[in-house]
PDB file of C-alpha atoms in Angstrom:
ATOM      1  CA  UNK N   5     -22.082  -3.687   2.590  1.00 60.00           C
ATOM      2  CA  UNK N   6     -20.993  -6.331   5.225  1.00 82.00           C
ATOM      3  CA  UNK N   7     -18.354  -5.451   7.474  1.00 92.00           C
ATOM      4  CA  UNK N   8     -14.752  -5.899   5.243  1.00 97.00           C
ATOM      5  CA  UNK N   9     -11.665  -6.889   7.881  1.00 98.00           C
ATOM      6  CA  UNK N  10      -9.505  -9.593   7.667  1.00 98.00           C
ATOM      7  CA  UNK N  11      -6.651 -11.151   9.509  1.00 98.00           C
ATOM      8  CA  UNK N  12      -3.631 -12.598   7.546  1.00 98.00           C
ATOM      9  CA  UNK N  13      -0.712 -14.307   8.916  1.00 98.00           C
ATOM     10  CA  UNK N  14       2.163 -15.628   7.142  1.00 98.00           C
ATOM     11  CA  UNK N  15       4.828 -17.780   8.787  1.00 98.00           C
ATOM     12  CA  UNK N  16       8.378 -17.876   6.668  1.00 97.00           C
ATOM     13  CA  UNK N  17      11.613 -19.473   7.635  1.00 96.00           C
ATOM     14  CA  UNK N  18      12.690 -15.345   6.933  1.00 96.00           C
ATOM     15  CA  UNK N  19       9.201 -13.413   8.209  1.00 98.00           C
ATOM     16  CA  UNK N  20       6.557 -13.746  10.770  1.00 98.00           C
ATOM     17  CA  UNK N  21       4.148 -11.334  10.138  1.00 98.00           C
ATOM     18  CA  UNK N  22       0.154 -10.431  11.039  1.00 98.00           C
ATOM     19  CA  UNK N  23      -1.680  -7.984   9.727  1.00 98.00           C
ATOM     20  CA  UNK N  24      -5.182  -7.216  10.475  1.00 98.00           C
ATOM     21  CA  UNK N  25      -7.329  -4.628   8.838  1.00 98.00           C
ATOM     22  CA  UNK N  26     -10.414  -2.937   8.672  1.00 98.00           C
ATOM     23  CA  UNK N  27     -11.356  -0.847   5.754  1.00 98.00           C
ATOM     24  CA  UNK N  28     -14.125   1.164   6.941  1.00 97.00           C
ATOM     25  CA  UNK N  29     -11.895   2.470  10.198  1.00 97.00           C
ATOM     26  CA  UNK N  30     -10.679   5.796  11.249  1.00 97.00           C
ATOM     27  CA  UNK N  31      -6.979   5.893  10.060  1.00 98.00           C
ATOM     28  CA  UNK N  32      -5.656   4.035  13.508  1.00 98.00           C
ATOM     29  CA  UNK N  33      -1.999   2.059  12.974  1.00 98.00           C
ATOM     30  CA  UNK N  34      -0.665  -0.230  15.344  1.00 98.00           C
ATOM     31  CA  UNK N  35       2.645  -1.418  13.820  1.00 97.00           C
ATOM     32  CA  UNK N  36       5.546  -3.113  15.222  1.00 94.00           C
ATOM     33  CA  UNK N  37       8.032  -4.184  11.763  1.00 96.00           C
ATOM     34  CA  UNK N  38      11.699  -2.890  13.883  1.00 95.00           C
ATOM     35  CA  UNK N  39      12.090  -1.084   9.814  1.00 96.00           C
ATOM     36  CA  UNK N  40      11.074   2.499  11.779  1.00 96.00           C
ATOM     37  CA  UNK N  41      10.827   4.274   8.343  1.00 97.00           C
ATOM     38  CA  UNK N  42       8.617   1.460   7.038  1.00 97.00           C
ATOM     39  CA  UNK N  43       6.085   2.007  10.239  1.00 97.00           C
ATOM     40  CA  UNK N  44       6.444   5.689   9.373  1.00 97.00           C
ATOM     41  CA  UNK N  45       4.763   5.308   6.056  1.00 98.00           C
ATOM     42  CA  UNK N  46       2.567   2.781   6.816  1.00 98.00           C
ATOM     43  CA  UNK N  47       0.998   5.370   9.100  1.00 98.00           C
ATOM     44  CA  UNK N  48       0.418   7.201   5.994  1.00 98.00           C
ATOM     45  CA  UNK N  49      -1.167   4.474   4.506  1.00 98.00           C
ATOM     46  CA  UNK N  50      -3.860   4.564   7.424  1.00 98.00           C
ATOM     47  CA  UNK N  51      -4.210   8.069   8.383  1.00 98.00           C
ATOM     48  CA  UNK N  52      -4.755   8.984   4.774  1.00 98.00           C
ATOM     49  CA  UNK N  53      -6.584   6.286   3.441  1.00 98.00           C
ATOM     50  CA  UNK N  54      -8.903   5.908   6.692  1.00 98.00           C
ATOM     51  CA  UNK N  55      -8.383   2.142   7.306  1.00 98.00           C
ATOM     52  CA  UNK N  56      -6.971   0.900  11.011  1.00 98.00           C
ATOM     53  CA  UNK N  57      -3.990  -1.716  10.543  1.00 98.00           C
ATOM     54  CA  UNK N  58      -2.365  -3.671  13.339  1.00 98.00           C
ATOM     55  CA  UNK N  59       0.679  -5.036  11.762  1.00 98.00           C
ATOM     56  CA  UNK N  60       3.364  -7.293  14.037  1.00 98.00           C
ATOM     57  CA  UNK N  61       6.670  -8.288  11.896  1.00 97.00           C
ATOM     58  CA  UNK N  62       9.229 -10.276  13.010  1.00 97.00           C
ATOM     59  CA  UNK N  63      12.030 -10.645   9.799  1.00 96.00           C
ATOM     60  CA  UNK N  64      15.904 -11.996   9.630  1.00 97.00           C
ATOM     61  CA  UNK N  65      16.778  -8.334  10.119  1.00 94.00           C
ATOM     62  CA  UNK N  66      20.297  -8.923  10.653  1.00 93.00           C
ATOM     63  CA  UNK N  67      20.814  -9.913   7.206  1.00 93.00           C
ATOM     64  CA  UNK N  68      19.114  -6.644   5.998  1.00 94.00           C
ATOM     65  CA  UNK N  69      15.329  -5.656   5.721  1.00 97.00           C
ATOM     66  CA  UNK N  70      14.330  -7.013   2.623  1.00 97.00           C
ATOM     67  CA  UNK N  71      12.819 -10.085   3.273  1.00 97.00           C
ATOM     68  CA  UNK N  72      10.444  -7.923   6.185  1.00 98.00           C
ATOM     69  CA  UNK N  73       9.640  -5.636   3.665  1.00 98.00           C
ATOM     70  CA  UNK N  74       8.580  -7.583   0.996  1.00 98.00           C
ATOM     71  CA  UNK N  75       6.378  -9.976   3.111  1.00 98.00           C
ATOM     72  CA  UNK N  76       4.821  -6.903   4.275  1.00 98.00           C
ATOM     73  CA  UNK N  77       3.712  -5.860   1.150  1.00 98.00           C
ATOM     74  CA  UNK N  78       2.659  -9.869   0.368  1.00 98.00           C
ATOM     75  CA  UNK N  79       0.829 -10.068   3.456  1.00 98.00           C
ATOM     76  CA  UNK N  80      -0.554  -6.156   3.093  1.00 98.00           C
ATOM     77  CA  UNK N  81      -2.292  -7.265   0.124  1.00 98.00           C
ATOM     78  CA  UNK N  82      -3.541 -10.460   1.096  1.00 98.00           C
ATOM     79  CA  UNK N  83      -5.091  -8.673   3.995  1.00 98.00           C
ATOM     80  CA  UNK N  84      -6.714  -6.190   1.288  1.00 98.00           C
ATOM     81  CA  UNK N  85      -7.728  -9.079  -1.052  1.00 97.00           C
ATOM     82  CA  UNK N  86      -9.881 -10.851   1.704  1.00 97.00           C
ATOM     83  CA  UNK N  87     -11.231  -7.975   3.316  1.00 98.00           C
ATOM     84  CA  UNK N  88     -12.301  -6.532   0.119  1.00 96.00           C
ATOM     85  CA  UNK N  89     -14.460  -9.574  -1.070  1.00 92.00           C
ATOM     86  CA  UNK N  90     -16.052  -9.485  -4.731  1.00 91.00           C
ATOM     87  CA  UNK N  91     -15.738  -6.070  -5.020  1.00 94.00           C
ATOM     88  CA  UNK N  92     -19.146  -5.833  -5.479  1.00 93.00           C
ATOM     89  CA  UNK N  93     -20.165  -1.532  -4.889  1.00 93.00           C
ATOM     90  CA  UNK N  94     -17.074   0.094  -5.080  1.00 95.00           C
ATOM     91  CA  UNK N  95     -15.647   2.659  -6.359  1.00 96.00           C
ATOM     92  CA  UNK N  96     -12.924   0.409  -8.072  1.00 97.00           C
ATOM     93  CA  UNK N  97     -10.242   2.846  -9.074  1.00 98.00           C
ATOM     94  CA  UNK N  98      -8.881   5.677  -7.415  1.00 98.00           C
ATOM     95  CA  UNK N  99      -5.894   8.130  -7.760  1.00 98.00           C
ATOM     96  CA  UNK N 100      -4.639  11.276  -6.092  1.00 98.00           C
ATOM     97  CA  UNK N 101      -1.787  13.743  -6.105  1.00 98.00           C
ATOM     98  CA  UNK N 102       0.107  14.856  -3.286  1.00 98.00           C
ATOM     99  CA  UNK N 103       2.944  16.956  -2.572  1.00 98.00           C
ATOM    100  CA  UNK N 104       4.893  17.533   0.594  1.00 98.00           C
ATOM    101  CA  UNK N 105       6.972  20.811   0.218  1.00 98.00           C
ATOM    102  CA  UNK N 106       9.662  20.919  -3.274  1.00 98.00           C
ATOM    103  CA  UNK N 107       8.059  17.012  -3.570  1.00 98.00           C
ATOM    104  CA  UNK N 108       4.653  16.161  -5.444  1.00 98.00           C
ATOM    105  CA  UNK N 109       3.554  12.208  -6.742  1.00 99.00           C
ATOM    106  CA  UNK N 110       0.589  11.087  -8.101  1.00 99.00           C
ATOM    107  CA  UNK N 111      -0.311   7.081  -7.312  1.00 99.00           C
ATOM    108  CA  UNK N 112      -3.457   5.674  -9.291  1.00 99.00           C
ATOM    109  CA  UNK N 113      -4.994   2.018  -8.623  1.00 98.00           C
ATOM    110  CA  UNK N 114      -7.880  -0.341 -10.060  1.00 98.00           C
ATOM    111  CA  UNK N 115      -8.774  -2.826  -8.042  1.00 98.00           C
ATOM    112  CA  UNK N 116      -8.862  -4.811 -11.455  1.00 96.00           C
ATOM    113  CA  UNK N 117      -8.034  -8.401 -10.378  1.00 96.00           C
ATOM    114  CA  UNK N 118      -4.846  -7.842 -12.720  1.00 97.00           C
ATOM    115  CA  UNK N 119      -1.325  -7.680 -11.028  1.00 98.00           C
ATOM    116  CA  UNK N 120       0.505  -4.854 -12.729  1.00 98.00           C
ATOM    117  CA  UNK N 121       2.892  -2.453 -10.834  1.00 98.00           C
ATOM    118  CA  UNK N 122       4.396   0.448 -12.976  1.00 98.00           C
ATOM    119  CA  UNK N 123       6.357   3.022 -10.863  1.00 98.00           C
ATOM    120  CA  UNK N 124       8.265   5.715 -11.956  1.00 98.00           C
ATOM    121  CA  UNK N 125      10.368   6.969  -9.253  1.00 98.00           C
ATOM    122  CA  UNK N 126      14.136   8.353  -9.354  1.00 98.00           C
ATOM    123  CA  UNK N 127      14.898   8.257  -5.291  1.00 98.00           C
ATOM    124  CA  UNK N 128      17.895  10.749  -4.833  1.00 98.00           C
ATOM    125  CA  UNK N 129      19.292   8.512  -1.503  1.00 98.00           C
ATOM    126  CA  UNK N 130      20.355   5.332  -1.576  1.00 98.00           C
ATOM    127  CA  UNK N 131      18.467   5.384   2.156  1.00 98.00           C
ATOM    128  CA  UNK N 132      16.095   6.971   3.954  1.00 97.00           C
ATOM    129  CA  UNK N 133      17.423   6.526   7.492  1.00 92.00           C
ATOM    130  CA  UNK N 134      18.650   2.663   7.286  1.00 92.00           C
ATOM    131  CA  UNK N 135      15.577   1.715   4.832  1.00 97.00           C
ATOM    132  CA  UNK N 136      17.148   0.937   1.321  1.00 98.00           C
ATOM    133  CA  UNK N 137      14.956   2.818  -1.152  1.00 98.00           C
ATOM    134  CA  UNK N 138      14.843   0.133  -3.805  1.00 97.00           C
ATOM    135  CA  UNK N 139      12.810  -1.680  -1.242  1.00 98.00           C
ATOM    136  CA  UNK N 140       9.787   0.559  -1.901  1.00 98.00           C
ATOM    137  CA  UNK N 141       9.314  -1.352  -5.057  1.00 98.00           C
ATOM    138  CA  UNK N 142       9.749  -5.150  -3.372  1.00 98.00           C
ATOM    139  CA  UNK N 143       6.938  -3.869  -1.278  1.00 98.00           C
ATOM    140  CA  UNK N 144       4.462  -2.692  -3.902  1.00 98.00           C
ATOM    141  CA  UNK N 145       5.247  -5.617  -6.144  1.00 98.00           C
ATOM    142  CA  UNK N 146       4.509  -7.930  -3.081  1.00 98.00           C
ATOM    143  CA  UNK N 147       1.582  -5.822  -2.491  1.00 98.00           C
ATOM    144  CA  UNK N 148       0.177  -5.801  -6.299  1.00 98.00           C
ATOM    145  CA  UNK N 149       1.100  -9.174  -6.581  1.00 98.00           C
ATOM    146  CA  UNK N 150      -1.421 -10.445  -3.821  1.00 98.00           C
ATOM    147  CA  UNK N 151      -3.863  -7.881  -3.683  1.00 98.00           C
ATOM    148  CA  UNK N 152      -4.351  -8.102  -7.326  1.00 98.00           C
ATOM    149  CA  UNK N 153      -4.497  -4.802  -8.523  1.00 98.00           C
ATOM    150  CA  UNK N 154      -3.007  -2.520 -11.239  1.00 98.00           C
ATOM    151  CA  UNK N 155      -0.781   0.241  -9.800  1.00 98.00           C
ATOM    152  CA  UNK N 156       0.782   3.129 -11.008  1.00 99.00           C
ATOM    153  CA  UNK N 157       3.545   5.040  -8.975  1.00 99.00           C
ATOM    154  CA  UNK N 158       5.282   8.548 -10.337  1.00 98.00           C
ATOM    155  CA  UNK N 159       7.872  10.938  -8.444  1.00 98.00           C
ATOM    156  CA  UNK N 160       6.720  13.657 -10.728  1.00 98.00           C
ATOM    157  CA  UNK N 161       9.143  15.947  -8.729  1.00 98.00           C
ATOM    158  CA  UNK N 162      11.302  15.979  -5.893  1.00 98.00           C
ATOM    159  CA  UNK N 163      15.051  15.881  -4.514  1.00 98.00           C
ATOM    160  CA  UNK N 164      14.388  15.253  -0.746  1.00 98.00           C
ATOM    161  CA  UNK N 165      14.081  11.077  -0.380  1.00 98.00           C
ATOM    162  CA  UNK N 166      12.375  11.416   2.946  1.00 98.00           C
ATOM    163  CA  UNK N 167       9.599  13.963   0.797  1.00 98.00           C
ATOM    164  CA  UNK N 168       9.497  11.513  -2.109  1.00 98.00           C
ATOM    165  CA  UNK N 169       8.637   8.658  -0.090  1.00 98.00           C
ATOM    166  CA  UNK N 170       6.390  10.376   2.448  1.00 98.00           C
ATOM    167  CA  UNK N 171       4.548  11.754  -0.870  1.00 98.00           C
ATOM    168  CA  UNK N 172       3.870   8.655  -2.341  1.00 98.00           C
ATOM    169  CA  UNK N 173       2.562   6.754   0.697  1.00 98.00           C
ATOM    170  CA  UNK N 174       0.387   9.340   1.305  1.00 98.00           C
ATOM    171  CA  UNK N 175      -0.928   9.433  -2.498  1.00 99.00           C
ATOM    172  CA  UNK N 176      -1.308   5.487  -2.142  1.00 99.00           C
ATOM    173  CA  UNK N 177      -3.699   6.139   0.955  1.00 98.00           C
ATOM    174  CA  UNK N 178      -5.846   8.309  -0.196  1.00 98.00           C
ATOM    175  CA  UNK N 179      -5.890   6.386  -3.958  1.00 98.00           C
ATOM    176  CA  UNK N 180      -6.891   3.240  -1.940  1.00 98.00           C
ATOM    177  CA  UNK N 181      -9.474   5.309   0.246  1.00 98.00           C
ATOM    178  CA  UNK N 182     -11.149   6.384  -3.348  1.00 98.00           C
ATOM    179  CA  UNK N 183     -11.122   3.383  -4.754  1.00 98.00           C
ATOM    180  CA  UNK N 184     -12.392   1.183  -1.537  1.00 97.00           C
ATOM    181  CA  UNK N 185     -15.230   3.294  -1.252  1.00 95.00           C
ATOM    182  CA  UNK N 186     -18.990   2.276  -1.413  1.00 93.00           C
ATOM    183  CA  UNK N 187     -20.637   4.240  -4.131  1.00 92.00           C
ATOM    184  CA  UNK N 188     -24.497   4.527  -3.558  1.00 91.00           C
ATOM    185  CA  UNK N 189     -25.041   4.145  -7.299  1.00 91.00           C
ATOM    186  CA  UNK N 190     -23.366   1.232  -7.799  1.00 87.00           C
ATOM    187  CA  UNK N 191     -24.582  -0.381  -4.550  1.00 85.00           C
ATOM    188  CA  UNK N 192     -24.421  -4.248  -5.295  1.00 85.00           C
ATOM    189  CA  UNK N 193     -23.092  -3.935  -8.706  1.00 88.00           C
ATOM    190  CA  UNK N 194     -19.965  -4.711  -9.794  1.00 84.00           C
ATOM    191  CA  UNK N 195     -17.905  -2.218 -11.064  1.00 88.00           C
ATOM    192  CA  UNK N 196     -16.613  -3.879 -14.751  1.00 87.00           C
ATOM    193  CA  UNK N 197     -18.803  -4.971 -18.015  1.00 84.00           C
ATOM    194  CA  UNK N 198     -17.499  -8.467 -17.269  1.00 84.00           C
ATOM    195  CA  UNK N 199     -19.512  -9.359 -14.542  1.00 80.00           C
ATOM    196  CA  UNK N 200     -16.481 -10.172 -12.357  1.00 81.00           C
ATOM    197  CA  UNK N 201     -12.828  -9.082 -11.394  1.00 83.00           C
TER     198      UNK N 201
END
C-alpha cells in the first residue's frame, strides 16, 4: 500500500483552513482552530485512531464558531477522501464502543462512497465550554458529506456533555482506525461485490 497523506486547503470568504494528514502515523495532532474544545477532540480523533493531523483554522469567529467548525469537518473529510485513494485493501468498515466514566457511545462507519450521517445523541448542555453542541453534527455532516462515508453516531448513555462528547470522538477514532486498516487478505482487493466505491 503506497503511502496515503494528503494536504487540503480551503479558502472561504468565512474559513481558511489546512489540514494535512497521514493515515498510517502515530496519533500526533498539531491543531491551531482558536474553538479549544474542538482541538480537544480532534486530539481524540488522532491519538485514538493513530493518524497525525496538522490542522491551521482561521474562521469569522466573532460571529460565532460555526462556520470554523463546519469547514473543518468539510475539509477533514476531503483530507480523508484523497489520502484514502480507491480504497483498494481495507478494512472498509469499522465501529467501536467507548465509555468515559457514567458516559458510553458506540460510532460505526463504511467507507461506502455513500454520504449518510445518522446520529443519535441527546447532549444535556447547550455548551461544552463556549463550543455550541449542535455543532457536533455541522461537523460530521461536513465530514460525511466530503469524505463520503456512511456514519452512525449514538449517546447510548450519559448526562455529563464534556463525557458525551469526549466518548464519541474517541469511538470515531478508533472506528476510523478499524476501518482504514490494511487487511492482508484483502491486499489489493476491493472491499464491495461492485468492483468499486
Amino acid at each position: 500500500m503506497s503511502e496515503r497523506i494528503a494536504t487540503v486547503s480551503r479558502d472561504t470568504q468565512e474559513t481558511r483552513i489546512s489540514v494535512t494528514i497521514n493515515l498510517d502515523g502515530s496519533g500526533k495532532l498539531s491543531c491551531e482552530t482558536g474553538v479549544p474544545f474542538l482541538d480537544h477532540m480532534l486530539d481524540q480523533v488522532a491519538r485514538h485512531g493513530l493518524v497525525d493531523l496538522d490542522i491551521k483554522a482561521d474562521g469569522d469567529r466573532h460571529i460565532d464558531d460555526h462556520h470554523t467548525v463546519e469547514d473543518l469537518g468539510i475539509t477533514l473529510g476531503q483530507a480523508f477522501a484523497r489520502a484514502i485513494g480507491d480504497k483498494r485493501g481495507i478494512r472498509r468498515y469499522g465501529h467501536a464502543y467507548v465509555p468515559l466514566d457514567e458516559s458510553l457511545s458506540r460510532v460505526v462507519i463504511d467507507f461506502s462512497g455513500r454520504a449518510g450521517l445518522f446520529m443519535d445523541v441527546e447532549f444535556t448542555r447547550a455548551a461544552v465550554g463556549s463550543l455550541d453542541t449542535q455543532l457536533f453534527w455541522e461537523f460530521f455532516q461536513g465530514f460525511v458529506n466530503h469524505a463520503m462515508v456512511t456514519l452512525h453516531i449514538d449517546n447510548l448513555k450519559g448526562f455529563n456533555a464534556h463525557h458525551q462528547a469526549e466518548t464519541i470522538f474517541k469511538a470515531f477514532g478508533r472506528a476510523l482506525r478499524m476501518a482504514l486498516e490494511p487487511d492482508p487478505r484483502m491486499a489489493g482487493q476491493m472491499p464491495s461485490t461492485k468492483g468499486s466505491l
